[in-house]
C-alpha positions as a LaTeX table, in Angstrom:
\begin{tabular}{lrrr}
\hline
Residue & $x$ (\AA) & $y$ (\AA) & $z$ (\AA) \\
\hline
Unk1 & $-3.30$ & $-15.83$ & $-21.81$ \\
Unk2 & $-0.19$ & $-17.96$ & $-22.32$ \\
Unk3 & 2.00 & $-15.27$ & $-20.78$ \\
Unk4 & $-0.38$ & $-14.75$ & $-17.84$ \\
Unk5 & $-0.60$ & $-18.48$ & $-17.17$ \\
Unk6 & 3.19 & $-18.65$ & $-17.19$ \\
Unk7 & 3.39 & $-15.80$ & $-14.66$ \\
Unk8 & 0.89 & $-17.49$ & $-12.35$ \\
Unk9 & 2.64 & $-20.87$ & $-12.69$ \\
Unk10 & 6.01 & $-19.37$ & $-11.77$ \\
Unk11 & 4.43 & $-17.44$ & $-8.88$ \\
Unk12 & 3.10 & $-20.66$ & $-7.36$ \\
Unk13 & 6.65 & $-21.95$ & $-7.01$ \\
Unk14 & 8.46 & $-18.82$ & $-5.82$ \\
Unk15 & 8.99 & $-17.69$ & $-2.24$ \\
Unk16 & 8.71 & $-13.98$ & $-3.09$ \\
Unk17 & 5.08 & $-14.28$ & $-4.21$ \\
Unk18 & 4.14 & $-16.14$ & $-1.05$ \\
Unk19 & 5.99 & $-13.56$ & 1.03 \\
Unk20 & 4.04 & $-10.74$ & $-0.65$ \\
Unk21 & 0.78 & $-12.44$ & 0.35 \\
Unk22 & 1.50 & $-12.75$ & 4.08 \\
Unk23 & 4.23 & $-10.23$ & 4.97 \\
Unk24 & 1.99 & $-7.12$ & 5.27 \\
Unk25 & $-0.47$ & $-9.09$ & 7.41 \\
Unk26 & 2.33 & $-10.38$ & 9.67 \\
Unk27 & 3.62 & $-6.84$ & 10.16 \\
Unk28 & 0.12 & $-5.73$ & 11.16 \\
Unk29 & $-0.27$ & $-8.54$ & 13.70 \\
Unk30 & 3.08 & $-7.64$ & 15.27 \\
Unk31 & 2.23 & $-3.93$ & 15.35 \\
Unk32 & $-1.14$ & $-4.55$ & 17.01 \\
Unk33 & 0.39 & $-6.77$ & 19.68 \\
Unk34 & 2.96 & $-4.19$ & 20.72 \\
Unk35 & 0.35 & $-1.41$ & 20.59 \\
Unk36 & $-1.91$ & $-3.44$ & 22.87 \\
Unk37 & 0.93 & $-4.07$ & 25.34 \\
Unk38 & 1.77 & $-0.35$ & 25.41 \\
Unk39 & $-1.89$ & 0.71 & 25.77 \\
Unk40 & $-2.49$ & $-1.77$ & 28.58 \\
Unk41 & 0.41 & $-0.33$ & 30.54 \\
Unk42 & $-0.64$ & 3.27 & 29.89 \\
Unk43 & $-4.25$ & 2.54 & 30.83 \\
Unk44 & $-3.24$ & 0.94 & 34.13 \\
Unk45 & $-1.02$ & 3.91 & 34.97 \\
Unk46 & $-3.69$ & 6.49 & 34.07 \\
Unk47 & $-6.31$ & 4.70 & 36.17 \\
Unk48 & $-4.03$ & 4.83 & 39.18 \\
Unk49 & $-3.25$ & 8.52 & 38.68 \\
Unk50 & $-6.48$ & 10.16 & 37.53 \\
Unk51 & $-9.11$ & 7.62 & 36.57 \\
Unk52 & $-10.64$ & 7.41 & 33.09 \\
Unk53 & $-10.22$ & 10.06 & 30.39 \\
Unk54 & $-11.22$ & 10.81 & 26.81 \\
Unk55 & $-7.83$ & 9.59 & 25.60 \\
Unk56 & $-8.48$ & 6.28 & 27.31 \\
Unk57 & $-11.85$ & 5.97 & 25.57 \\
Unk58 & $-10.13$ & 6.59 & 22.24 \\
Unk59 & $-7.41$ & 4.08 & 23.06 \\
Unk60 & $-9.99$ & 1.34 & 23.66 \\
Unk61 & $-11.73$ & 1.81 & 20.28 \\
Unk62 & $-10.60$ & $-0.68$ & 17.66 \\
Unk63 & $-11.36$ & 1.43 & 14.59 \\
Unk64 & $-8.36$ & 3.72 & 15.07 \\
Unk65 & $-6.03$ & 0.77 & 15.34 \\
Unk66 & $-7.70$ & $-0.86$ & 12.35 \\
Unk67 & $-6.91$ & 2.20 & 10.23 \\
Unk68 & $-3.34$ & 2.25 & 11.57 \\
Unk69 & $-3.03$ & $-1.43$ & 10.60 \\
Unk70 & $-4.30$ & $-0.79$ & 7.08 \\
Unk71 & $-1.93$ & 2.15 & 6.73 \\
Unk72 & 1.10 & 0.15 & 7.81 \\
Unk73 & 0.07 & $-2.85$ & 5.72 \\
Unk74 & $-0.42$ & $-0.85$ & 2.52 \\
Unk75 & 2.92 & 0.89 & 3.11 \\
Unk76 & 4.65 & $-2.49$ & 3.26 \\
Unk77 & 2.61 & $-3.82$ & 0.34 \\
Unk78 & 3.48 & $-0.84$ & $-1.87$ \\
Unk79 & 7.22 & $-1.20$ & $-1.19$ \\
Unk80 & 7.02 & $-4.94$ & $-1.83$ \\
Unk81 & 5.15 & $-4.50$ & $-5.10$ \\
Unk82 & 7.65 & $-1.90$ & $-6.35$ \\
Unk83 & 10.50 & $-4.30$ & $-5.57$ \\
Unk84 & 8.77 & $-7.34$ & $-7.10$ \\
Unk85 & 7.82 & $-5.39$ & $-10.23$ \\
Unk86 & 11.35 & $-4.03$ & $-10.61$ \\
Unk87 & 12.88 & $-7.47$ & $-10.18$ \\
Unk88 & 10.38 & $-9.44$ & $-12.29$ \\
Unk89 & 11.15 & $-8.60$ & $-15.92$ \\
Unk90 & 14.86 & $-7.90$ & $-15.42$ \\
Unk91 & 15.38 & $-11.23$ & $-13.67$ \\
Unk92 & 13.40 & $-13.12$ & $-16.32$ \\
Unk93 & 15.51 & $-11.42$ & $-18.99$ \\
Unk94 & 18.78 & $-12.28$ & $-17.22$ \\
Unk95 & 17.74 & $-15.91$ & $-16.68$ \\
Unk96 & 16.59 & $-16.42$ & $-20.29$ \\
Unk97 & 12.95 & $-16.96$ & $-19.35$ \\
Unk98 & 11.86 & $-14.02$ & $-21.52$ \\
Unk99 & 13.44 & $-15.54$ & $-24.63$ \\
Unk100 & 11.73 & $-18.84$ & $-23.85$ \\
Unk101 & 8.33 & $-17.11$ & $-23.67$ \\
Unk102 & 8.95 & $-15.12$ & $-26.85$ \\
Unk103 & 9.80 & $-18.34$ & $-28.71$ \\
Unk104 & 6.27 & $-19.51$ & $-27.89$ \\
Unk105 & 4.96 & $-16.65$ & $-30.06$ \\
Unk106 & 4.09 & $-14.36$ & $-27.17$ \\
Unk107 & 4.61 & $-10.71$ & $-28.14$ \\
Unk108 & 6.65 & $-8.30$ & $-26.07$ \\
Unk109 & 3.63 & $-6.08$ & $-25.45$ \\
Unk110 & 1.59 & $-9.07$ & $-24.32$ \\
Unk111 & 4.38 & $-10.17$ & $-21.99$ \\
Unk112 & 4.58 & $-6.79$ & $-20.23$ \\
Unk113 & 0.82 & $-6.46$ & $-19.95$ \\
Unk114 & 0.61 & $-10.00$ & $-18.54$ \\
Unk115 & 3.16 & $-9.09$ & $-15.88$ \\
Unk116 & 1.21 & $-5.93$ & $-15.09$ \\
Unk117 & $-2.02$ & $-7.91$ & $-14.69$ \\
Unk118 & $-0.35$ & $-10.62$ & $-12.60$ \\
Unk119 & 1.22 & $-8.07$ & $-10.25$ \\
Unk120 & $-2.20$ & $-6.51$ & $-9.73$ \\
Unk121 & $-3.72$ & $-9.91$ & $-8.95$ \\
Unk122 & $-0.94$ & $-10.46$ & $-6.42$ \\
Unk123 & $-1.51$ & $-7.02$ & $-4.87$ \\
Unk124 & $-5.29$ & $-7.49$ & $-4.64$ \\
Unk125 & $-4.89$ & $-10.92$ & $-3.02$ \\
Unk126 & $-2.35$ & $-9.60$ & $-0.53$ \\
Unk127 & $-4.58$ & $-6.61$ & 0.25 \\
Unk128 & $-7.53$ & $-8.93$ & 0.88 \\
Unk129 & $-5.46$ & $-11.04$ & 3.29 \\
Unk130 & $-4.28$ & $-7.84$ & 4.96 \\
Unk131 & $-7.79$ & $-6.42$ & 5.47 \\
Unk132 & $-9.21$ & $-9.67$ & 6.85 \\
Unk133 & $-6.25$ & $-10.16$ & 9.19 \\
Unk134 & $-6.27$ & $-6.53$ & 10.35 \\
Unk135 & $-10.01$ & $-6.55$ & 11.07 \\
Unk136 & $-10.07$ & $-9.72$ & 13.17 \\
Unk137 & $-6.71$ & $-9.15$ & 14.85 \\
Unk138 & $-7.66$ & $-5.60$ & 15.85 \\
Unk139 & $-11.04$ & $-6.82$ & 17.11 \\
Unk140 & $-9.24$ & $-9.41$ & 19.24 \\
Unk141 & $-7.32$ & $-6.74$ & 21.18 \\
Unk142 & $-9.87$ & $-3.88$ & 21.19 \\
Unk143 & $-13.61$ & $-3.38$ & 20.77 \\
Unk144 & $-15.28$ & $-1.85$ & 17.72 \\
Unk145 & $-17.83$ & 0.85 & 18.39 \\
Unk146 & $-18.74$ & 4.54 & 18.08 \\
Unk147 & $-16.63$ & 7.22 & 19.75 \\
Unk148 & $-18.49$ & 8.20 & 22.93 \\
Unk149 & $-17.56$ & 10.75 & 25.62 \\
Unk150 & $-19.67$ & 11.22 & 28.77 \\
Unk151 & $-22.57$ & 9.39 & 27.12 \\
Unk152 & $-22.52$ & 11.64 & 24.03 \\
Unk153 & $-21.80$ & 10.01 & 20.67 \\
Unk154 & $-19.14$ & 12.08 & 18.91 \\
Unk155 & $-18.99$ & 9.94 & 15.77 \\
Unk156 & $-21.19$ & 6.98 & 14.85 \\
Unk157 & $-20.03$ & 3.65 & 13.49 \\
Unk158 & $-21.67$ & 4.43 & 10.14 \\
Unk159 & $-19.62$ & 7.61 & 9.84 \\
Unk160 & $-16.47$ & 5.79 & 10.89 \\
Unk161 & $-16.97$ & 3.03 & 8.32 \\
Unk162 & $-17.71$ & 5.59 & 5.58 \\
Unk163 & $-14.46$ & 7.44 & 6.32 \\
Unk164 & $-12.46$ & 4.20 & 6.39 \\
Unk165 & $-13.87$ & 3.09 & 3.03 \\
Unk166 & $-13.05$ & 6.47 & 1.50 \\
Unk167 & $-9.54$ & 6.43 & 2.93 \\
Unk168 & $-8.98$ & 2.86 & 1.74 \\
Unk169 & $-10.19$ & 3.66 & $-1.78$ \\
Unk170 & $-7.94$ & 6.72 & $-2.02$ \\
Unk171 & $-5.00$ & 4.72 & $-0.63$ \\
Unk172 & $-5.15$ & 1.89 & $-3.18$ \\
Unk173 & $-5.68$ & 4.10 & $-6.25$ \\
Unk174 & $-1.91$ & 4.90 & $-6.47$ \\
Unk175 & $-0.87$ & 1.21 & $-6.32$ \\
Unk176 & $-1.05$ & 0.69 & $-10.14$ \\
Unk177 & 1.31 & 3.64 & $-10.57$ \\
Unk178 & 3.75 & 2.13 & $-8.07$ \\
Unk179 & 3.64 & $-1.20$ & $-9.91$ \\
Unk180 & 4.01 & 0.55 & $-13.26$ \\
Unk181 & 7.06 & 2.45 & $-12.00$ \\
Unk182 & 8.67 & $-0.79$ & $-10.84$ \\
Unk183 & 8.06 & $-2.46$ & $-14.21$ \\
Unk184 & 9.41 & 0.56 & $-16.08$ \\
Unk185 & 12.59 & 0.47 & $-13.99$ \\
Unk186 & 12.86 & $-3.26$ & $-14.67$ \\
Unk187 & 12.84 & $-2.62$ & $-18.42$ \\
Unk188 & 15.35 & 0.24 & $-18.30$ \\
Unk189 & 17.93 & $-1.34$ & $-15.99$ \\
Unk190 & 20.70 & $-3.59$ & $-17.26$ \\
Unk191 & 20.49 & $-6.16$ & $-14.46$ \\
Unk192 & 17.94 & $-7.34$ & $-11.91$ \\
Unk193 & 20.00 & $-5.99$ & $-9.01$ \\
Unk194 & 20.31 & $-2.59$ & $-10.65$ \\
Unk195 & 16.56 & $-2.48$ & $-11.28$ \\
Unk196 & 15.73 & $-3.42$ & $-7.70$ \\
Unk197 & 18.13 & $-0.92$ & $-6.12$ \\
Unk198 & 17.07 & 1.88 & $-8.47$ \\
Unk199 & 13.33 & 1.39 & $-7.96$ \\
Unk200 & 13.62 & 1.11 & $-4.19$ \\
Unk201 & 16.07 & 4.01 & $-3.94$ \\
Unk202 & 13.98 & 6.37 & $-6.06$ \\
Unk203 & 10.80 & 5.39 & $-4.20$ \\
Unk204 & 12.34 & 6.10 & $-0.79$ \\
Unk205 & 13.97 & 9.32 & $-2.02$ \\
Unk206 & 10.66 & 10.66 & $-3.35$ \\
Unk207 & 9.00 & 9.63 & $-0.09$ \\
Unk208 & 11.56 & 11.55 & 1.99 \\
Unk209 & 11.63 & 14.72 & $-0.08$ \\
Unk210 & 7.97 & 15.05 & $-1.13$ \\
Unk211 & 7.00 & 17.21 & 1.90 \\
Unk212 & 9.55 & 19.81 & 0.77 \\
Unk213 & 7.99 & 20.07 & $-2.71$ \\
Unk214 & 4.93 & 21.96 & $-1.51$ \\
Unk215 & 2.00 & 22.01 & $-3.93$ \\
Unk216 & 4.13 & 20.33 & $-6.62$ \\
Unk217 & 3.97 & 17.12 & $-4.58$ \\
Unk218 & 0.27 & 16.94 & $-5.43$ \\
Unk219 & 1.28 & 15.91 & $-8.96$ \\
Unk220 & 3.14 & 12.84 & $-7.71$ \\
Unk221 & 1.32 & 9.54 & $-7.19$ \\
Unk222 & 3.53 & 8.96 & $-4.12$ \\
Unk223 & 1.86 & 11.94 & $-2.42$ \\
Unk224 & $-1.31$ & 9.90 & $-2.00$ \\
Unk225 & 0.15 & 6.47 & $-1.25$ \\
Unk226 & 0.58 & 5.40 & 2.40 \\
Unk227 & 4.30 & 5.43 & 3.09 \\
Unk228 & 6.99 & 5.93 & 5.71 \\
Unk229 & 6.68 & 9.72 & 5.45 \\
Unk230 & 2.91 & 9.53 & 5.24 \\
Unk231 & 0.91 & 12.33 & 3.61 \\
Unk232 & $-2.00$ & 10.18 & 2.44 \\
Unk233 & $-5.64$ & 10.78 & 3.32 \\
Unk234 & $-5.67$ & 7.48 & 5.20 \\
Unk235 & $-3.35$ & 8.99 & 7.82 \\
Unk236 & $-5.98$ & 11.69 & 8.41 \\
Unk237 & $-8.71$ & 9.05 & 8.68 \\
Unk238 & $-6.80$ & 7.57 & 11.62 \\
Unk239 & $-7.46$ & 10.79 & 13.56 \\
Unk240 & $-10.99$ & 11.28 & 12.24 \\
Unk241 & $-12.21$ & 7.88 & 13.43 \\
Unk242 & $-10.74$ & 8.58 & 16.86 \\
Unk243 & $-13.03$ & 11.57 & 17.24 \\
Unk244 & $-10.53$ & 14.38 & 16.85 \\
Unk245 & $-12.11$ & 17.50 & 15.36 \\
Unk246 & $-8.93$ & 19.34 & 14.31 \\
Unk247 & $-8.53$ & 17.42 & 11.03 \\
Unk248 & $-8.89$ & 19.65 & 7.96 \\
Unk249 & $-9.90$ & 17.86 & 4.75 \\
Unk250 & $-8.90$ & 19.67 & 1.55 \\
Unk251 & $-11.31$ & 18.82 & $-1.28$ \\
Unk252 & $-8.66$ & 19.80 & $-3.83$ \\
Unk253 & $-6.29$ & 17.16 & $-2.45$ \\
Unk254 & $-9.02$ & 14.53 & $-2.65$ \\
Unk255 & $-9.65$ & 15.45 & $-6.29$ \\
Unk256 & $-5.94$ & 15.24 & $-7.10$ \\
Unk257 & $-5.86$ & 11.85 & $-5.38$ \\
Unk258 & $-8.49$ & 10.67 & $-7.86$ \\
Unk259 & $-7.00$ & 12.34 & $-10.94$ \\
Unk260 & $-3.21$ & 11.89 & $-10.76$ \\
Unk261 & $-2.33$ & 8.20 & $-10.02$ \\
Unk262 & $-4.15$ & 6.38 & $-12.85$ \\
Unk263 & $-2.83$ & 8.59 & $-15.71$ \\
Unk264 & 0.62 & 8.23 & $-14.13$ \\
Unk265 & 0.30 & 4.45 & $-14.24$ \\
Unk266 & $-0.72$ & 4.61 & $-17.91$ \\
Unk267 & 2.30 & 6.81 & $-18.71$ \\
Unk268 & 4.65 & 4.37 & $-16.96$ \\
Unk269 & 3.23 & 1.42 & $-18.90$ \\
Unk270 & 3.44 & 3.26 & $-22.23$ \\
Unk271 & 7.09 & 4.14 & $-21.57$ \\
Unk272 & 7.67 & 0.54 & $-20.58$ \\
Unk273 & 6.20 & $-0.77$ & $-23.83$ \\
Unk274 & 8.24 & 1.68 & $-25.93$ \\
Unk275 & 11.46 & 0.61 & $-24.21$ \\
Unk276 & 10.71 & $-3.10$ & $-24.57$ \\
Unk277 & 10.05 & $-2.77$ & $-28.30$ \\
Unk278 & 13.42 & $-1.04$ & $-28.78$ \\
Unk279 & 15.52 & $-3.13$ & $-26.42$ \\
Unk280 & 17.47 & $-6.22$ & $-27.38$ \\
Unk281 & 16.38 & $-9.24$ & $-25.38$ \\
\hline
\end{tabular}
């Protein structure tokens, strides 16, 4: 508890922790504003040319934009958490804070686990702010409701909400693995800058090349995490809640999404603990 209290105390006085809480939400607000401006222009043009259309009905439904907001926000949150995790231990080691904590009879294992818990608390808080902001901001620009065409309900609100909850659950499951990878990099690297650059570089490299790995990508936690090159289930939910029927859901991928990330996070933490016990601080 001493180590965790120290982490929380330091977080209260650092800009990075505050940035992690609000940055994903700010990105979402900005994205929604520009999407609304673009949709307003397109809608006015389409009305002049051909009147209403199914695409216009879709464009006026808030649920699709809400999913897009969540997707973008989690992408930013995941990158932030990898960077913060990679920087945390290595910076504390370079600044002498780790030695100060160890003098207070806090074990190395306890210190790493406290950081892991704190980073999850930060991620959960940021995700909560993101979801609340995305919901109300999206509702401000568009209207929530079922997808309806010519008076026929294609997909009900209950079905939409169920898909969003499933997509959200599958999207956040890989976050512990991302945090664990950042912490592991922080322990391996010699300096805080090296840890930060390595973690961010590897994360982006895996993101770029994972589509070329084929079925082997299904064994990477990054395959299921919303990202710049997005292959997560949440990206499919964005089309599902808009009423498109050409989305194919692979049950095997959903099972892998549930099975791969958590064991990966445990492996990262175990490697982290082994390195910390061997390394001179």
